[in-house]
Amino acid sequence: MPRRKFVAGNWKMNTTIKSAVELARCLVAKIGQADMDLAVCPPFPYLLAVRDALAGSRIALGAQDVFYENDGAFTGEISAAMLKDAGCTHVICGHSERRHVIGETDEIVNRKLLKALGEGLVPIFCVGELLAERQAARTLEVVSRQVRLGLEGVSAADAARVVLAYEPVWAIGTGVVATPQQAQEVHALIRKLLEELYGPELARRLQIQYGGSVKASNARELLHCPDIDGALVGGASLKAEEFEGIVRAGL
Ligand code: PGA
């Protein structure tokens, strides 16, 4: 069975309640029944409104982050159970902005991933190297470490529900997209690593998205690389036509 493509929109800290609902409605009209795995990840306060706008479509609801404890005195944090309760099926774990702006470590990302899986959510698990790491030829080392530590303690049964996203940090929000060759090389490495960790069958089945300055105009060649199974889209996911173009490029 060929892997299904999966395109997800990460709206980050953008939109208003009004524009978020409008964007969701527009996406439902344009690609709501597309034969592909689809998700959008709005800001927390807009999850319920966007959930309602997506109702009846094939577009899943995801959150941008989750906390690793169940409940209690963790001011400002959001639990996996809360996300489930709000209608989320997916959650981004370990996005580079959380790693590098907020300071999340591999250990924290791992705890979040385990909690998301425990609650039945699909984690979109992000990895990727900084520009300096690529320039120092450390890409494979960094990405391998992130994948291994992020998946520590994740059983094969749970790993089967993980979606990976390779997002080179130097390509995120910069307009500098990785070449299909650069992306494919790292995707193939990640798949090889998954094979070591979980065996060839599971490694063949897992979806690995590419993220970093994906737009409608560059999506086709990326999405047709052998080990690239979709995209995690930031900036371009805020424009319905762009997001639609990316989805159509993958069909
Ligand atoms: P970008 O962001 O598409 O704006 O580069 C991608 C991401 O951060 O997921």
Coordinates of C-alpha atoms and ligand atoms in Angstrom, one line a residue:
M1 CA 0.0 0.0 0.0
P2 CA 1.5 3.4 -1.0
R3 CA 1.6 5.9 1.9
R4 CA -1.1 8.5 1.9
K5 CA -0.1 12.1 1.6
F6 CA -0.7 14.3 4.6
V7 CA -0.8 18.1 4.4
A8 CA -1.3 20.1 7.6
G9 CA -1.5 23.8 8.2
N10 CA 0.2 25.3 11.3
W11 CA -1.4 28.7 11.8
K12 CA 1.0 29.6 14.6
M13 CA 0.1 32.7 16.5
N14 CA -2.0 34.2 13.7
T15 CA -5.6 34.9 12.8
T16 CA -8.5 36.3 14.8
I17 CA -11.6 34.3 15.7
K18 CA -13.3 35.7 12.7
S19 CA -10.5 35.2 10.2
A20 CA -9.8 31.7 11.6
V21 CA -13.4 30.6 11.0
E22 CA -13.5 32.2 7.6
L23 CA -10.3 30.4 6.6
A24 CA -11.6 27.1 7.9
R25 CA -14.9 27.6 6.0
C26 CA -13.0 28.5 2.8
L27 CA -10.8 25.4 3.1
V28 CA -13.8 23.2 3.6
A29 CA -15.3 24.6 0.4
K30 CA -12.1 24.1 -1.6
I31 CA -10.5 20.9 -0.3
G32 CA -12.9 19.6 2.4
Q33 CA -13.4 16.3 0.5
A34 CA -9.9 15.9 -1.0
D35 CA -8.6 12.4 -1.1
M36 CA -5.6 13.1 1.2
D37 CA -5.0 13.3 4.9
L38 CA -5.5 16.9 5.9
A39 CA -5.4 18.9 9.2
V40 CA -5.3 22.5 10.4
C41 CA -3.8 23.6 13.7
P42 CA -5.3 26.9 14.9
P43 CA -4.4 28.8 18.1
F44 CA -5.9 27.3 21.3
P45 CA -8.6 29.8 21.8
Y46 CA -10.0 29.2 18.3
L47 CA -10.1 25.4 18.4
L48 CA -13.8 25.1 19.2
A49 CA -14.9 27.6 16.6
V50 CA -12.7 26.0 13.9
R51 CA -13.9 22.5 14.9
D52 CA -17.4 23.6 14.2
A53 CA -16.4 25.2 10.9
L54 CA -14.7 22.0 9.8
A55 CA -17.6 19.7 10.8
G56 CA -18.6 17.2 8.0
S57 CA -15.3 17.8 6.1
R58 CA -12.3 15.5 5.9
I59 CA -10.1 18.2 7.5
A60 CA -8.9 17.2 10.9
L61 CA -8.4 19.5 13.9
G62 CA -4.9 19.7 15.4
A63 CA -3.3 21.8 18.2
Q64 CA 0.1 23.4 18.1
D65 CA 1.4 22.1 21.4
V66 CA 0.4 20.1 24.4
F67 CA 1.7 19.8 28.0
Y68 CA 3.0 16.5 29.4
E69 CA 1.0 16.4 32.7
N70 CA -2.6 15.2 33.1
D71 CA -4.0 18.1 35.1
G72 CA -3.4 20.3 38.1
A73 CA -1.4 23.4 39.0
F74 CA 0.3 24.1 35.6
T75 CA -0.8 27.7 34.9
G76 CA -1.2 28.4 31.2
E77 CA -0.7 24.8 30.0
I78 CA -3.1 22.6 28.1
S79 CA -3.4 18.9 28.6
A80 CA -3.8 16.2 26.0
A81 CA -7.2 15.3 27.5
M82 CA -8.4 18.9 27.0
L83 CA -7.3 18.8 23.4
K84 CA -9.2 15.6 22.9
D85 CA -12.2 17.1 24.6
A86 CA -12.0 20.2 22.3
G87 CA -12.2 17.9 19.2
C88 CA -8.5 17.6 18.3
T89 CA -7.2 14.5 16.7
H90 CA -3.7 15.8 16.1
V91 CA -1.1 17.8 17.9
I92 CA 2.3 19.2 16.9
C93 CA 5.1 18.2 19.2
G94 CA 8.6 19.6 19.2
H95 CA 8.1 22.4 16.6
S96 CA 11.4 24.2 16.1
E97 CA 9.9 27.5 17.5
R98 CA 9.1 25.7 20.7
R99 CA 12.6 24.1 20.8
H100 CA 14.5 27.2 19.9
V101 CA 12.3 30.2 21.0
I102 CA 10.7 28.6 24.1
G103 CA 13.6 26.3 25.0
E104 CA 12.0 22.8 24.8
T105 CA 14.5 20.0 25.1
D106 CA 14.4 16.6 23.5
E107 CA 13.3 15.2 26.8
I108 CA 10.3 17.6 27.1
V109 CA 9.4 16.8 23.5
N110 CA 9.5 13.1 24.3
R111 CA 7.2 13.5 27.3
K112 CA 4.7 15.5 25.2
L113 CA 4.8 12.9 22.5
L114 CA 4.2 10.1 25.0
K115 CA 1.3 12.0 26.6
A116 CA -0.3 12.8 23.2
L117 CA -0.1 9.1 22.2
G118 CA -1.5 8.0 25.6
E119 CA -4.5 10.2 25.0
G120 CA -5.0 8.8 21.5
L121 CA -3.9 11.9 19.7
V122 CA -1.7 11.7 16.5
P123 CA 1.5 13.6 17.3
I124 CA 3.1 15.5 14.4
F125 CA 6.6 15.1 15.7
C126 CA 9.0 17.8 14.3
V127 CA 12.7 17.5 13.9
G128 CA 15.2 19.6 12.0
E129 CA 18.7 21.2 12.2
L130 CA 19.8 24.8 12.6
L131 CA 21.6 26.6 9.7
A132 CA 24.9 26.4 11.7
E133 CA 24.4 22.7 12.2
R134 CA 23.9 22.1 8.5
Q135 CA 26.9 24.3 7.7
A136 CA 29.0 22.2 10.1
A137 CA 27.8 19.0 8.3
R138 CA 25.9 18.0 11.5
T139 CA 22.5 17.6 10.0
L140 CA 22.3 13.8 10.1
E141 CA 23.7 13.7 13.7
V142 CA 21.2 16.3 15.0
V143 CA 18.2 14.9 13.3
S144 CA 19.1 11.3 14.4
R145 CA 19.4 12.5 18.0
Q146 CA 16.1 14.3 17.9
V147 CA 14.3 11.3 16.4
R148 CA 15.9 8.8 18.8
L149 CA 15.3 10.8 22.0
G150 CA 11.9 12.0 20.9
L151 CA 10.7 8.4 20.4
E152 CA 12.3 7.0 23.5
G153 CA 9.9 4.6 25.2
V154 CA 7.4 4.7 22.3
S155 CA 6.2 1.2 21.6
A156 CA 5.9 -0.1 18.0
A157 CA 2.1 -0.1 18.4
D158 CA 2.2 3.6 19.4
A159 CA 4.9 4.5 16.8
A160 CA 2.5 3.4 14.1
R161 CA 0.4 6.4 14.9
V162 CA 3.2 9.0 14.8
V163 CA 3.6 11.4 11.9
L164 CA 7.1 12.9 11.5
A165 CA 7.9 16.3 10.1
Y166 CA 11.3 17.2 8.9
E167 CA 11.6 21.0 9.2
P168 CA 15.1 22.4 8.7
V169 CA 15.1 25.5 10.9
W170 CA 16.8 27.6 8.3
A171 CA 13.9 27.0 5.9
I172 CA 11.1 27.9 8.3
G173 CA 9.5 31.2 7.6
T174 CA 12.5 32.3 5.6
G175 CA 11.4 31.8 2.0
V176 CA 14.4 29.6 1.6
V177 CA 13.0 26.1 0.9
A178 CA 15.2 23.0 1.0
T179 CA 15.8 21.6 -2.4
P180 CA 14.0 18.3 -3.1
Q181 CA 17.4 16.6 -3.0
Q182 CA 18.3 18.1 0.4
A183 CA 14.9 17.2 1.9
Q184 CA 14.8 13.7 0.3
E185 CA 18.2 12.9 1.7
V186 CA 17.1 13.6 5.3
H187 CA 13.7 11.9 4.9
A188 CA 15.5 8.8 3.7
L189 CA 17.8 9.0 6.7
I190 CA 14.8 9.3 9.1
R191 CA 13.1 6.3 7.4
K192 CA 16.3 4.3 7.8
L193 CA 16.4 5.2 11.5
L194 CA 12.8 4.3 11.9
E195 CA 13.6 0.9 10.3
E196 CA 16.4 0.4 12.9
L197 CA 14.0 1.3 15.7
Y198 CA 10.8 -0.4 14.6
G199 CA 11.6 -2.6 11.6
P200 CA 11.1 -2.2 7.9
E201 CA 7.4 -2.7 7.7
L202 CA 6.5 0.1 10.2
A203 CA 9.2 2.3 8.7
R204 CA 7.6 1.9 5.2
R205 CA 4.2 2.8 6.6
L206 CA 5.1 6.0 8.5
Q207 CA 4.3 9.4 7.0
I208 CA 7.1 11.9 7.0
Q209 CA 6.1 15.5 6.1
Y210 CA 8.5 18.2 4.9
G211 CA 8.1 21.7 6.4
G212 CA 9.8 25.0 5.7
S213 CA 8.7 27.6 3.2
V214 CA 6.4 25.2 1.3
K215 CA 4.1 27.1 -1.1
A216 CA 1.8 26.1 -4.0
S217 CA 4.6 26.9 -6.4
N218 CA 7.3 24.6 -4.9
A219 CA 5.1 21.9 -3.4
R220 CA 4.9 19.6 -6.4
E221 CA 8.5 18.6 -6.7
L222 CA 8.9 18.2 -2.9
L223 CA 5.7 16.1 -2.5
H224 CA 6.7 13.8 -5.3
C225 CA 10.1 12.8 -3.7
P226 CA 10.0 9.1 -2.7
D227 CA 10.2 9.6 1.0
I228 CA 8.3 12.9 1.4
D229 CA 4.7 12.1 2.3
G230 CA 3.2 15.6 2.7
A231 CA 3.9 19.0 4.1
L232 CA 3.6 20.9 7.4
V233 CA 2.8 24.4 6.2
G234 CA 3.1 27.6 8.1
G235 CA 2.8 30.9 6.3
A236 CA 1.2 29.6 3.2
S237 CA -1.5 27.8 5.3
L238 CA -3.0 31.2 6.2
K239 CA -4.1 31.8 2.6
A240 CA -6.8 29.4 1.4
E241 CA -5.7 29.4 -2.3
E242 CA -2.1 28.7 -1.4
F243 CA -3.0 25.9 0.9
E244 CA -5.4 24.5 -1.7
G245 CA -2.6 24.7 -4.3
I246 CA -0.2 22.7 -2.0
V247 CA -2.9 20.1 -1.4
R248 CA -3.6 19.8 -5.2
A249 CA 0.1 19.5 -5.9
G250 CA 0.1 16.4 -3.8
L251 CA -2.9 14.7 -5.2
Ligands
PGA1 P1 6.6 28.0 7.1 O1 6.6 27.3 8.5 O2 5.8 27.2 6.1 O3 6.1 29.4 7.3 O4 8.1 28.1 6.7 C1 6.5 25.9 8.5 C2 6.4 25.4 10.0 O5 6.9 26.1 10.9 O6 5.7 24.4 10.3

